[in-house]
PDB file of C-alpha atoms in Angstrom:
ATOM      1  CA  UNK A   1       0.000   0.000   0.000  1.00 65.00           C
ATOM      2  CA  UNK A   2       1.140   3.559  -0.696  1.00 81.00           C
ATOM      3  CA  UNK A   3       0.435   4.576   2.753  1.00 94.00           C
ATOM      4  CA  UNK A   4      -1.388   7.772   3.667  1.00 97.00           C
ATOM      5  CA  UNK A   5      -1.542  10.614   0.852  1.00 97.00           C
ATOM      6  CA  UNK A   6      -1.612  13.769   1.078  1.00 98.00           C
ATOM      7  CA  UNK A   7      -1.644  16.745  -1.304  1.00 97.00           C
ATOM      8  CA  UNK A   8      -0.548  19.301  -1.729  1.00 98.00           C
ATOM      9  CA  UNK A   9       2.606  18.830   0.422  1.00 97.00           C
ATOM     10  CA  UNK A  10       3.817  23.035   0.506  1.00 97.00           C
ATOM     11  CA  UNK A  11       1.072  25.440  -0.284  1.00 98.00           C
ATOM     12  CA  UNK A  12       2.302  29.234  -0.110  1.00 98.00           C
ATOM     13  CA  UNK A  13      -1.308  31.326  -0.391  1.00 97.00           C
ATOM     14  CA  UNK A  14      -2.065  34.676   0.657  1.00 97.00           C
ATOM     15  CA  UNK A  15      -4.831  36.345   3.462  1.00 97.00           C
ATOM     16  CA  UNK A  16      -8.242  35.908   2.802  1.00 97.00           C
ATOM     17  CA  UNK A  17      -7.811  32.921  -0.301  1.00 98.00           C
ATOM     18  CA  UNK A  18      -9.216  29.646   0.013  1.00 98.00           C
ATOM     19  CA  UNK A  19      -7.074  26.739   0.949  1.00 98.00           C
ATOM     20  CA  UNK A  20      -7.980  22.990   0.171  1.00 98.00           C
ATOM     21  CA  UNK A  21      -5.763  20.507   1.512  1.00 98.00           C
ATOM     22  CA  UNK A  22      -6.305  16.788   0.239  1.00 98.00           C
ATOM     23  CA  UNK A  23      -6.076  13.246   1.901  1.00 98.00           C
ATOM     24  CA  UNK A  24      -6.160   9.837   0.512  1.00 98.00           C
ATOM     25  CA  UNK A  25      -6.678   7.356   3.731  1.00 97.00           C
ATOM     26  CA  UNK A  26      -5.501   3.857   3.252  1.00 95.00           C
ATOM     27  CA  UNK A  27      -7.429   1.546   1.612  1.00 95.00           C
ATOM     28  CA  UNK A  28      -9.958  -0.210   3.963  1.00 93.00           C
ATOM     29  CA  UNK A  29      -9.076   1.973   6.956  1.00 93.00           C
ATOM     30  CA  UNK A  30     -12.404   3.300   8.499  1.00 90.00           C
ATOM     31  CA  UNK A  31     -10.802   6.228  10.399  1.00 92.00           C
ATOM     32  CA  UNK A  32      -9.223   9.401   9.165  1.00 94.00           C
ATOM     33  CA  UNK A  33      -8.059  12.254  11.694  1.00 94.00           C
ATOM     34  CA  UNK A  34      -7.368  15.628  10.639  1.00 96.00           C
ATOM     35  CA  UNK A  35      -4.111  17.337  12.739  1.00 96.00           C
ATOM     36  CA  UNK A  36      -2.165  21.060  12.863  1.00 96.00           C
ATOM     37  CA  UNK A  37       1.515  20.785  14.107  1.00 95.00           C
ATOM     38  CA  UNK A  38       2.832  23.930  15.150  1.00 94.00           C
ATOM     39  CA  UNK A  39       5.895  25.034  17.004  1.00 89.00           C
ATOM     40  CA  UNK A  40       3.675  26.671  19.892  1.00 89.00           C
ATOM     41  CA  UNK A  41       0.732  23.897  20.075  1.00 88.00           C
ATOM     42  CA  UNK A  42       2.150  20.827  19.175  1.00 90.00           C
ATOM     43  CA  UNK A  43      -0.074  18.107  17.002  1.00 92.00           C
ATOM     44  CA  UNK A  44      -3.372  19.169  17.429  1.00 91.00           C
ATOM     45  CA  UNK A  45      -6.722  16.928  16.713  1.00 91.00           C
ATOM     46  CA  UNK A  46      -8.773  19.299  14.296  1.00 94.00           C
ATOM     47  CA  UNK A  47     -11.380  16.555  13.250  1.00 94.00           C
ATOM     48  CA  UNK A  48     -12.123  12.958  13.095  1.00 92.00           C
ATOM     49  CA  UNK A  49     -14.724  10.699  10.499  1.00 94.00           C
ATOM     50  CA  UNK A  50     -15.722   6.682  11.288  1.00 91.00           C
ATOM     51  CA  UNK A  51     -16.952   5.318   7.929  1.00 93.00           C
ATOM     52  CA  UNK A  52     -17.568   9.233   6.350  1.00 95.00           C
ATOM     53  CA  UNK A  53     -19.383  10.531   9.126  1.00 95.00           C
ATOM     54  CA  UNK A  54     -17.451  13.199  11.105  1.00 94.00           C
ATOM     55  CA  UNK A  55     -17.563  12.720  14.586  1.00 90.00           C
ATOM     56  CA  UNK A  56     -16.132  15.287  16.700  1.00 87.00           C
ATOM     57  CA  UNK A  57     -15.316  18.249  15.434  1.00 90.00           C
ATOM     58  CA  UNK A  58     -14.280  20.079  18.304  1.00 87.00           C
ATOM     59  CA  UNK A  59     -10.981  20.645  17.943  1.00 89.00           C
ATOM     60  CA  UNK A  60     -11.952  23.128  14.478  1.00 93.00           C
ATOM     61  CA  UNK A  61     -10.422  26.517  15.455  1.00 87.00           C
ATOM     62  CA  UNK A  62     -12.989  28.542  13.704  1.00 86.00           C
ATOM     63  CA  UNK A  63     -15.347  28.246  11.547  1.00 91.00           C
ATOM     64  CA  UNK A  64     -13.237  29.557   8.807  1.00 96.00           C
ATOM     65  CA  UNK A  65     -12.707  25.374   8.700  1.00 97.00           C
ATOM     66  CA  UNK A  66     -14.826  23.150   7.430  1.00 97.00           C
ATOM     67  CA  UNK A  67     -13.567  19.232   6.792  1.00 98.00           C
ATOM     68  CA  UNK A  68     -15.575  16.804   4.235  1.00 97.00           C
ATOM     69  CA  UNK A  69     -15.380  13.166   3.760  1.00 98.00           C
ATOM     70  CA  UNK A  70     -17.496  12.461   0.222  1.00 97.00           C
ATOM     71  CA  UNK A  71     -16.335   8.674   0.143  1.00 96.00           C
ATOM     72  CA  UNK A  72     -14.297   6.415   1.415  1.00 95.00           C
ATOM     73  CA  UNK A  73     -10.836   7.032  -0.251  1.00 96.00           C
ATOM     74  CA  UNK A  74     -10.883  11.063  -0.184  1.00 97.00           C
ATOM     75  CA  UNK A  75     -11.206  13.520   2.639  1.00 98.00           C
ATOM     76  CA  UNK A  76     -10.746  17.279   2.645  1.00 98.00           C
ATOM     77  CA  UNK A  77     -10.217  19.920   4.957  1.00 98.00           C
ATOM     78  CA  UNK A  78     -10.709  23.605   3.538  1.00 98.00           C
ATOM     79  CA  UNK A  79      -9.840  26.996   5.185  1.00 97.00           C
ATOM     80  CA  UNK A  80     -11.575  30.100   4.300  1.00 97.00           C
ATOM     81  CA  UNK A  81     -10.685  32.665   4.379  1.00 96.00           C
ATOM     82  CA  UNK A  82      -6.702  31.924   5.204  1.00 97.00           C
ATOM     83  CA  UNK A  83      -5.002  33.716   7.932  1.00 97.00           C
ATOM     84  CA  UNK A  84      -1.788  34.020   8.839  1.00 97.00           C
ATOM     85  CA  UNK A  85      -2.294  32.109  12.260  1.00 96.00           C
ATOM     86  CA  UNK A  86      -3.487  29.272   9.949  1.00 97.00           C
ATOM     87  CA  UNK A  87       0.656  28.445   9.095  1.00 98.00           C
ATOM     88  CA  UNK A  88       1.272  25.359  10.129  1.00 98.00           C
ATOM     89  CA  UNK A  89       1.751  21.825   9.083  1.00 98.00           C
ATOM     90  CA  UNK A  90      -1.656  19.780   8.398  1.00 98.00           C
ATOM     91  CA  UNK A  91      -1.114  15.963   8.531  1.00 97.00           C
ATOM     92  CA  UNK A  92      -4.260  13.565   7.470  1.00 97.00           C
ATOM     93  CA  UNK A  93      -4.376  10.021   9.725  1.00 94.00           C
ATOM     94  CA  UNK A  94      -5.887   6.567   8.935  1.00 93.00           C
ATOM     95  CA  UNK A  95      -6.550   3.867  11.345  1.00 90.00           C
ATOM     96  CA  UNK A  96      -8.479   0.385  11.037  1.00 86.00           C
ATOM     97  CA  UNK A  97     -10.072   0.728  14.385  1.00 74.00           C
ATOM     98  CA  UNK A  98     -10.083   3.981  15.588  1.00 65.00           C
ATOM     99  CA  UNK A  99      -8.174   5.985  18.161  1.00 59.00           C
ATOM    100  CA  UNK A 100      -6.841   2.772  20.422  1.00 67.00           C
ATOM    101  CA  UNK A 101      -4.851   1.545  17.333  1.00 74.00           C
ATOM    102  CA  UNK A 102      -2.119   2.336  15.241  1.00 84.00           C
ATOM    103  CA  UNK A 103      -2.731   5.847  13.507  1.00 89.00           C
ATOM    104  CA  UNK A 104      -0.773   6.480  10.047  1.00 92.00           C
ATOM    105  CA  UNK A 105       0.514   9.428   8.917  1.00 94.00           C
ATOM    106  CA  UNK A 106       0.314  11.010   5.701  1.00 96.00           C
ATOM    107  CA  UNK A 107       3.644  12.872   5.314  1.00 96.00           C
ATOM    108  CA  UNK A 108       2.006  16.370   5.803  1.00 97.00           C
ATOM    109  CA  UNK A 109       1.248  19.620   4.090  1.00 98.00           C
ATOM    110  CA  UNK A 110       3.254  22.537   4.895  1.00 98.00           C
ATOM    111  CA  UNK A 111       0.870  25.707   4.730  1.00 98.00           C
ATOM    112  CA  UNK A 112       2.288  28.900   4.570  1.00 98.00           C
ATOM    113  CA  UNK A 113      -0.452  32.340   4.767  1.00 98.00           C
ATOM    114  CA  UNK A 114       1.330  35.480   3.749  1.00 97.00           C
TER     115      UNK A 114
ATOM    116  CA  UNK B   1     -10.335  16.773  28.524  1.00 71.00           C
ATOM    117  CA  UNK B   2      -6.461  15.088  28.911  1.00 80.00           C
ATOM    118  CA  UNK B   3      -3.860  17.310  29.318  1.00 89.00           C
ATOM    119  CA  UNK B   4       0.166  15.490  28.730  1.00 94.00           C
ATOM    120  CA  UNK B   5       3.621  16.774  29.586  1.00 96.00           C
ATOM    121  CA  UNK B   6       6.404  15.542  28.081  1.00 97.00           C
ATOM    122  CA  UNK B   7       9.992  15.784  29.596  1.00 97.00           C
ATOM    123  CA  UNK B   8      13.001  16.654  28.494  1.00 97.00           C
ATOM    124  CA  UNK B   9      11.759  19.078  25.000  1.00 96.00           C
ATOM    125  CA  UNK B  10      15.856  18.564  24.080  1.00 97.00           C
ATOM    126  CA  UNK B  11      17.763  15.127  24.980  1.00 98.00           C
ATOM    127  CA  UNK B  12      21.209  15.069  23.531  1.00 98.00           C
ATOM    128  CA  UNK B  13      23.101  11.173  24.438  1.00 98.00           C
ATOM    129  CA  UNK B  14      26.134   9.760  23.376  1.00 98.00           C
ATOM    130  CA  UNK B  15      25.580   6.840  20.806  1.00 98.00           C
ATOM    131  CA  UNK B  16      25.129   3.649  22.560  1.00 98.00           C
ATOM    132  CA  UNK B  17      24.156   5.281  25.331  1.00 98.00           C
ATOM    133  CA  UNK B  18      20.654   5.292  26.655  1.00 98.00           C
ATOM    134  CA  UNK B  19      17.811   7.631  26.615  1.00 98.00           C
ATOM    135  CA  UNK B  20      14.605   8.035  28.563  1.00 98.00           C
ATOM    136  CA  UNK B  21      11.722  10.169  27.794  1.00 98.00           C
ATOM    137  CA  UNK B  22       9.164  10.632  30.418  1.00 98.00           C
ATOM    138  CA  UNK B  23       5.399  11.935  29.907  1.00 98.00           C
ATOM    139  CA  UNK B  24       2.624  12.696  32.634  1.00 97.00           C
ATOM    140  CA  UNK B  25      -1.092  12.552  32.393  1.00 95.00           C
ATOM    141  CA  UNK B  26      -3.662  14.044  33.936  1.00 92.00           C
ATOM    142  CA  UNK B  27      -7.354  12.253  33.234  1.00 87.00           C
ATOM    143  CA  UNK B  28      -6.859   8.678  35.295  1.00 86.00           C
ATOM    144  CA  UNK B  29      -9.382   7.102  33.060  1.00 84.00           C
ATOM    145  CA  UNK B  30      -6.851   6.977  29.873  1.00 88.00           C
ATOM    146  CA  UNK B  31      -6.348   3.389  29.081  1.00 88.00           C
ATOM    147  CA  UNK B  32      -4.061   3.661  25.817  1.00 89.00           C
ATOM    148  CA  UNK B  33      -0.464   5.382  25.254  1.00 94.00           C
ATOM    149  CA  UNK B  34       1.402   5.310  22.600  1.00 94.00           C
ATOM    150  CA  UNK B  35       4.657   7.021  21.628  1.00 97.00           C
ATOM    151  CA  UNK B  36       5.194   8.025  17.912  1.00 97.00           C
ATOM    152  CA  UNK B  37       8.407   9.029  16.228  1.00 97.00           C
ATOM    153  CA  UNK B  38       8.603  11.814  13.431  1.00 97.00           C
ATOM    154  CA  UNK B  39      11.633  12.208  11.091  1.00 96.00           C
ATOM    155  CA  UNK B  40      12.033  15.588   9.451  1.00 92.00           C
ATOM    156  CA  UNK B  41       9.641  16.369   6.787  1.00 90.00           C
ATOM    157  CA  UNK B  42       7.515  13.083   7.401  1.00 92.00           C
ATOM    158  CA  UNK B  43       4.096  12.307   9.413  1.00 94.00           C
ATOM    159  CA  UNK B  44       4.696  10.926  13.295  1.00 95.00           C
ATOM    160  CA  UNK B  45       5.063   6.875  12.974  1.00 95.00           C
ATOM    161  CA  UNK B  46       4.317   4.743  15.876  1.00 93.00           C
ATOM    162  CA  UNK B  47       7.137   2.643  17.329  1.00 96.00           C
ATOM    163  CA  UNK B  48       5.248   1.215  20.438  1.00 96.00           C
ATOM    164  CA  UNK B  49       2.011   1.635  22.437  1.00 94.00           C
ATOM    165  CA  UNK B  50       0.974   0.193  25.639  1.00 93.00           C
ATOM    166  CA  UNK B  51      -2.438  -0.200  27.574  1.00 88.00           C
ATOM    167  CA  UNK B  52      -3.467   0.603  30.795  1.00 83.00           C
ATOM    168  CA  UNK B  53      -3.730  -3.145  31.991  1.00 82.00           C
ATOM    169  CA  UNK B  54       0.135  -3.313  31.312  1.00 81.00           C
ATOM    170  CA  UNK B  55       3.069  -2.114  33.407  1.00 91.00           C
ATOM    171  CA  UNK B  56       5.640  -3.065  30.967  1.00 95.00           C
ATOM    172  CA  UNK B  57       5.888  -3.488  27.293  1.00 94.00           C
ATOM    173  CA  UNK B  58       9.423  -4.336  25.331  1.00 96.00           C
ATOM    174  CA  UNK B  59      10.235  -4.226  21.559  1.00 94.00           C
ATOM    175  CA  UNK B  60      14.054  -4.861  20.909  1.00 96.00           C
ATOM    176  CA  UNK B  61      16.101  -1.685  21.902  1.00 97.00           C
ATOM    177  CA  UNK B  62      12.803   0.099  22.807  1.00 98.00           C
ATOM    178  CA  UNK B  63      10.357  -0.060  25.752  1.00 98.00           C
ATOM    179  CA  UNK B  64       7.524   1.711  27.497  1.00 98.00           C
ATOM    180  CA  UNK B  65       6.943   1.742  31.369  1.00 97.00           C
ATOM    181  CA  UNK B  66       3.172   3.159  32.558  1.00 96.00           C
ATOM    182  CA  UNK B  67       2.565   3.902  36.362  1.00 95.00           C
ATOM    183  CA  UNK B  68      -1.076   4.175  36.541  1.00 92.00           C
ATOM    184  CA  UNK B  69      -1.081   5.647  40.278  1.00 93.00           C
ATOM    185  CA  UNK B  70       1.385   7.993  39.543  1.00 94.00           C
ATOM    186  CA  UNK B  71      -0.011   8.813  36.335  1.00 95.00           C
ATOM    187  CA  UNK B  72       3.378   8.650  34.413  1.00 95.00           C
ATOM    188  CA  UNK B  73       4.799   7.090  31.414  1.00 97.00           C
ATOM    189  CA  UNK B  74       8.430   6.905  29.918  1.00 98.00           C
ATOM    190  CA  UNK B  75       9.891   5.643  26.600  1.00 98.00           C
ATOM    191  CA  UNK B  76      13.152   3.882  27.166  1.00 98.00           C
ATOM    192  CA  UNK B  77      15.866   3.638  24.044  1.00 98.00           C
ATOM    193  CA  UNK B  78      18.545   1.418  24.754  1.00 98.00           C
ATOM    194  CA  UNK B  79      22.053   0.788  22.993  1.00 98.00           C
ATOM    195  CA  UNK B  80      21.048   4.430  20.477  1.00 98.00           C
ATOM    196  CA  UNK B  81      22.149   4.447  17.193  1.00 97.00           C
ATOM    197  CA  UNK B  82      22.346   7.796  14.930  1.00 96.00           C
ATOM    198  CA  UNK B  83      18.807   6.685  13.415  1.00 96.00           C
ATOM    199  CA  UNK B  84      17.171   7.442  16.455  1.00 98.00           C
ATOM    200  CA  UNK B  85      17.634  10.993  16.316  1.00 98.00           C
ATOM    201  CA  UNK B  86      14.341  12.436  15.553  1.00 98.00           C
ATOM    202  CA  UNK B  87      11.081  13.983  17.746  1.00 97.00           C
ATOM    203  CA  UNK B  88       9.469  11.323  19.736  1.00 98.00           C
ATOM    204  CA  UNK B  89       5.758  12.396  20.988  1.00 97.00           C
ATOM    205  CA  UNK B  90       4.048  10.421  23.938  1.00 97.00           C
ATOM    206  CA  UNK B  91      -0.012  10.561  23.635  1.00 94.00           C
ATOM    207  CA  UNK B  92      -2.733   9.408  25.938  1.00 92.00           C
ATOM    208  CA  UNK B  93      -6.292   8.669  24.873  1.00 86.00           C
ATOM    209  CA  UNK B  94      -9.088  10.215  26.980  1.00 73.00           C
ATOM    210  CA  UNK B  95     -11.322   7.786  28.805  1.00 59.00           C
ATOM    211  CA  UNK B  96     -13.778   9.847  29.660  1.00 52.00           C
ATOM    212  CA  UNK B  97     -16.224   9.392  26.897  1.00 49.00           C
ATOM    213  CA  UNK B  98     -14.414  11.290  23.981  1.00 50.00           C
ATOM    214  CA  UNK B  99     -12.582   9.307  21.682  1.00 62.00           C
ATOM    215  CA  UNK B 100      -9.503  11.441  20.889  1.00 73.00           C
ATOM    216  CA  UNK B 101      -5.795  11.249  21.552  1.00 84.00           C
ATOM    217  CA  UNK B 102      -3.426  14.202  23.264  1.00 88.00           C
ATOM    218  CA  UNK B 103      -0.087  14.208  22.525  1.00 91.00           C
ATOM    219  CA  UNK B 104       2.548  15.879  24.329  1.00 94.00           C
ATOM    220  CA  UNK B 105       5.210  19.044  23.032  1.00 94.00           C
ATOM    221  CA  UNK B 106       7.562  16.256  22.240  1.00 96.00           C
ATOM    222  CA  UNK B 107      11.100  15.639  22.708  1.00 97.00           C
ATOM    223  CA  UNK B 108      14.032  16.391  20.035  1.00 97.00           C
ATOM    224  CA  UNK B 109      16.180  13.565  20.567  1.00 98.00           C
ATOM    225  CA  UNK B 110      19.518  14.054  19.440  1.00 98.00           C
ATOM    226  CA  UNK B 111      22.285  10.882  19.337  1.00 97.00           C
ATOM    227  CA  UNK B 112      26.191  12.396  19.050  1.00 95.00           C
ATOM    228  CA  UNK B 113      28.727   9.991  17.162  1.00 91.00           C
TER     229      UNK B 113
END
């Protein structure tokens, strides 16, 4: 398996644009988590889905965010409008059974608001 | 909700030498804790996890201690190589009805030749 994907891995966008950020889960994973990294906050839990449904959402700064699951192989989480605060990196997760079992990593998206 | 520290944020050891990482919890109810290591530029990977029915869990050079009434944990690297420099994060699940993991700051480990 190709593991977790993401896409795109930089994105360099300006205040006030819209920002999608894509995730491909692994294949017959029924979890996918949504984090932020940042220097200050550490990895932060934004949102999770069970089979396409979100289920806690709680951890969505704003709503400026706003995460979508349309099927089970595609996930995404959109920002708008960007702020500068939003910089950070955004990593997608995939796990078989949920939070008391391995989680895997896509490799990230770097997101840079100017 | 959970809150974790994680102790030292910088742990610089000699190669071959050993390293310990320590991480405290705060919700008693957790029952899962798993430590995940993350390589410049790529997504945290786990390396080991351990439940709270366990005291004690051992994977080659790596191991992971819980003290549930002191509401502690450590990672424990043995005989480091340079491929073990990298941030290692501890986590603790909530068991308090919500589902989600904490993780602590983390710790950049660093292993001199």
């Amino acid at each position: 398996d190709a593991g977790v994907i993401q896409s795109p891995r930089h994105e360099v966008t300006e205040m006030g644009q819209e920002v999608t950020l894509r995730c491909k889960p692994i294949s017959g994973h029924d979890y996918l988590f949504w984090y932020r990294q940042t220097m200050m906050r550490g990895l932060e839990l934004l949102i999770y889905f069970n089979n396409n449904v979100p289920i806690d959402d709680s951890g969505m700064p704003e709503d400026r965010f706003s995460a979508k699951m349309p099927n089970a192989s595609f996930s995404t989480l959109k920002i708008q409008p960007s702020e500068p605060r939003d910089s950070a990196v955004y990593f997608c997760a995939s796990s078989l059974q949920g939070f008391n079992y391995e989680q895997y990593f896509g490799p990230g998206t770097r997101l840079t608001v100017t | 909700g959970e809150n974790v520290e994680q102790h030292p944020s910088t742990l610089s050891v000699q190669e071959g030498d050993s390293a310990v990482i320590k991480c405290t919890y705060s919700d008693s109810a957790s029952n899962y804790f798993p430590w995940y290591k993350q390589e410049l530029g790529k997504g945290p990977q786990l390396i080991i996890d351990i439940r709270s029915n366990v005291g004690e869990k051992k994977d080659q050079r790596i191991a992971v201690t819980l003290n549930k009434t002191a509401k502690h944990f450590s990672l424990h690297i043995t005989e480091t190589q340079p491929e073990d420099s990298a941030v290692y994060f501890c986590a603790a699940r909530w068991g308090g009805g919500a589902d989600g993991l904490t993780f602590g700051k983390g710790t950049h480990l660093i292993i001199q030749p």
